[in-house]
Every structure is written in structure tokens, then in C-alpha cells.
């Protein structure tokens, strides 16, 4: 993965299913990295997250399981 170190756009995390709540979403990137805190999924299950900013190519996480 290449980091766009000059990127400061707002990045949004979107789950594959239920509701995701974070302290701040979207989150502005700093030196190409957006760090999210306090994120919670509403329902147990297996999901992915998609990060988008409207300009760069979207990124999809590996799947993860909430129990």
C-alpha cells in the first residue's frame, strides 16, 4: 500500500452491514492517514469496512468478526 502523504481529505468508514458509530466519521487525514477512535458496530457478525474520500481509490479491509 502506498500512503498519499500530502493527502488531508476527509475519509469516511462504511461497514458492509449494520451501523458503525465512531467518535468522528468522516475523519480528516493527516499526512495521508486517517485514525478513527471509539468505533462500535451495532450487531455481532462478520464484516468489512470500506474507506472512501471521494478522490482516491477506495480501500476495503479484510473481513473481521464481532462476537
PDB file of C-alpha atoms in Angstrom:
ATOM      1  CA  UNK A   1       0.000   0.000   0.000  1.00  0.00           C
ATOM      2  CA  UNK A   2       1.192   3.474  -0.794  1.00  0.00           C
ATOM      3  CA  UNK A   3       0.409   6.339   1.559  1.00  0.00           C
ATOM      4  CA  UNK A   4      -0.510   9.642  -0.086  1.00  0.00           C
ATOM      5  CA  UNK A   5       1.470  11.634   2.488  1.00  0.00           C
ATOM      6  CA  UNK A   6       0.205  15.012   1.271  1.00  0.00           C
ATOM      7  CA  UNK A   7      -3.461  13.951   1.445  1.00  0.00           C
ATOM      8  CA  UNK A   8      -5.612  15.773   4.029  1.00  0.00           C
ATOM      9  CA  UNK A   9      -9.075  14.873   2.707  1.00  0.00           C
ATOM     10  CA  UNK A  10     -11.916  13.622   4.916  1.00  0.00           C
ATOM     11  CA  UNK A  11     -12.089   9.826   4.994  1.00  0.00           C
ATOM     12  CA  UNK A  12     -15.373   8.016   5.700  1.00  0.00           C
ATOM     13  CA  UNK A  13     -15.623   4.451   7.039  1.00  0.00           C
ATOM     14  CA  UNK A  14     -18.647   2.462   5.859  1.00  0.00           C
ATOM     15  CA  UNK A  15     -19.416  -1.055   7.153  1.00  0.00           C
ATOM     16  CA  UNK A  16     -20.583  -3.900   4.898  1.00  0.00           C
ATOM     17  CA  UNK A  17     -23.703  -4.154   7.070  1.00  0.00           C
ATOM     18  CA  UNK A  18     -25.185  -2.677  10.260  1.00  0.00           C
ATOM     19  CA  UNK A  19     -24.491   0.687  11.732  1.00  0.00           C
ATOM     20  CA  UNK A  20     -20.986   1.851  12.587  1.00  0.00           C
ATOM     21  CA  UNK A  21     -20.643   4.665  15.078  1.00  0.00           C
ATOM     22  CA  UNK A  22     -17.327   6.398  15.698  1.00  0.00           C
ATOM     23  CA  UNK A  23     -16.357   9.429  17.748  1.00  0.00           C
ATOM     24  CA  UNK A  24     -15.808  11.239  14.406  1.00  0.00           C
ATOM     25  CA  UNK A  25     -16.757   9.851  10.975  1.00  0.00           C
ATOM     26  CA  UNK A  26     -15.652  11.199   8.495  1.00  0.00           C
ATOM     27  CA  UNK A  27     -12.179  11.887   9.849  1.00  0.00           C
ATOM     28  CA  UNK A  28      -9.621  14.229   8.226  1.00  0.00           C
ATOM     29  CA  UNK A  29      -6.395  12.580   7.077  1.00  0.00           C
ATOM     30  CA  UNK A  30      -3.083  13.831   8.459  1.00  0.00           C
ATOM     31  CA  UNK A  31      -0.074  13.063   6.243  1.00  0.00           C
ATOM     32  CA  UNK A  32      -2.271  10.604   4.349  1.00  0.00           C
ATOM     33  CA  UNK A  33      -3.511   8.663   7.391  1.00  0.00           C
ATOM     34  CA  UNK A  34      -6.969   8.905   8.985  1.00  0.00           C
ATOM     35  CA  UNK A  35      -7.187   7.496  12.504  1.00  0.00           C
ATOM     36  CA  UNK A  36     -10.622   6.635  13.890  1.00  0.00           C
ATOM     37  CA  UNK A  37     -11.470   6.219  17.592  1.00  0.00           C
ATOM     38  CA  UNK A  38     -14.399   4.938  19.598  1.00  0.00           C
ATOM     39  CA  UNK A  39     -15.878   2.916  16.713  1.00  0.00           C
ATOM     40  CA  UNK A  40     -18.633   0.438  17.541  1.00  0.00           C
ATOM     41  CA  UNK A  41     -20.660  -1.991  15.428  1.00  0.00           C
ATOM     42  CA  UNK A  42     -24.342  -2.378  16.309  1.00  0.00           C
ATOM     43  CA  UNK A  43     -24.620  -6.157  15.781  1.00  0.00           C
ATOM     44  CA  UNK A  44     -22.400  -9.250  16.114  1.00  0.00           C
ATOM     45  CA  UNK A  45     -21.314 -10.781  12.794  1.00  0.00           C
ATOM     46  CA  UNK A  46     -18.572 -10.841  10.153  1.00  0.00           C
ATOM     47  CA  UNK A  47     -17.956  -7.579   8.313  1.00  0.00           C
ATOM     48  CA  UNK A  48     -15.612  -5.463   6.214  1.00  0.00           C
ATOM     49  CA  UNK A  49     -15.051  -1.701   6.310  1.00  0.00           C
ATOM     50  CA  UNK A  50     -14.658   0.489   3.239  1.00  0.00           C
ATOM     51  CA  UNK A  51     -12.665   3.729   3.500  1.00  0.00           C
ATOM     52  CA  UNK A  52     -13.512   6.421   0.948  1.00  0.00           C
ATOM     53  CA  UNK A  53     -12.583  10.059   0.498  1.00  0.00           C
ATOM     54  CA  UNK A  54     -14.174  10.913  -2.843  1.00  0.00           C
ATOM     55  CA  UNK A  55     -10.843  11.361  -4.645  1.00  0.00           C
ATOM     56  CA  UNK A  56      -8.542   8.419  -4.035  1.00  0.00           C
ATOM     57  CA  UNK A  57      -9.296   4.761  -4.745  1.00  0.00           C
ATOM     58  CA  UNK A  58     -11.475   3.217  -2.008  1.00  0.00           C
ATOM     59  CA  UNK A  59      -9.872   0.677   0.329  1.00  0.00           C
ATOM     60  CA  UNK A  60     -11.664  -2.377   1.752  1.00  0.00           C
ATOM     61  CA  UNK A  61     -10.481  -4.053   4.953  1.00  0.00           C
ATOM     62  CA  UNK A  62     -10.027  -7.751   5.461  1.00  0.00           C
ATOM     63  CA  UNK A  63     -13.118  -9.325   6.996  1.00  0.00           C
ATOM     64  CA  UNK A  64     -13.350  -9.359  10.797  1.00  0.00           C
ATOM     65  CA  UNK A  65     -15.767 -10.921  13.269  1.00  0.00           C
ATOM     66  CA  UNK A  66     -17.587  -9.211  16.147  1.00  0.00           C
ATOM     67  CA  UNK A  67     -18.922 -11.637  18.766  1.00  0.00           C
TER      68      UNK A  67
END
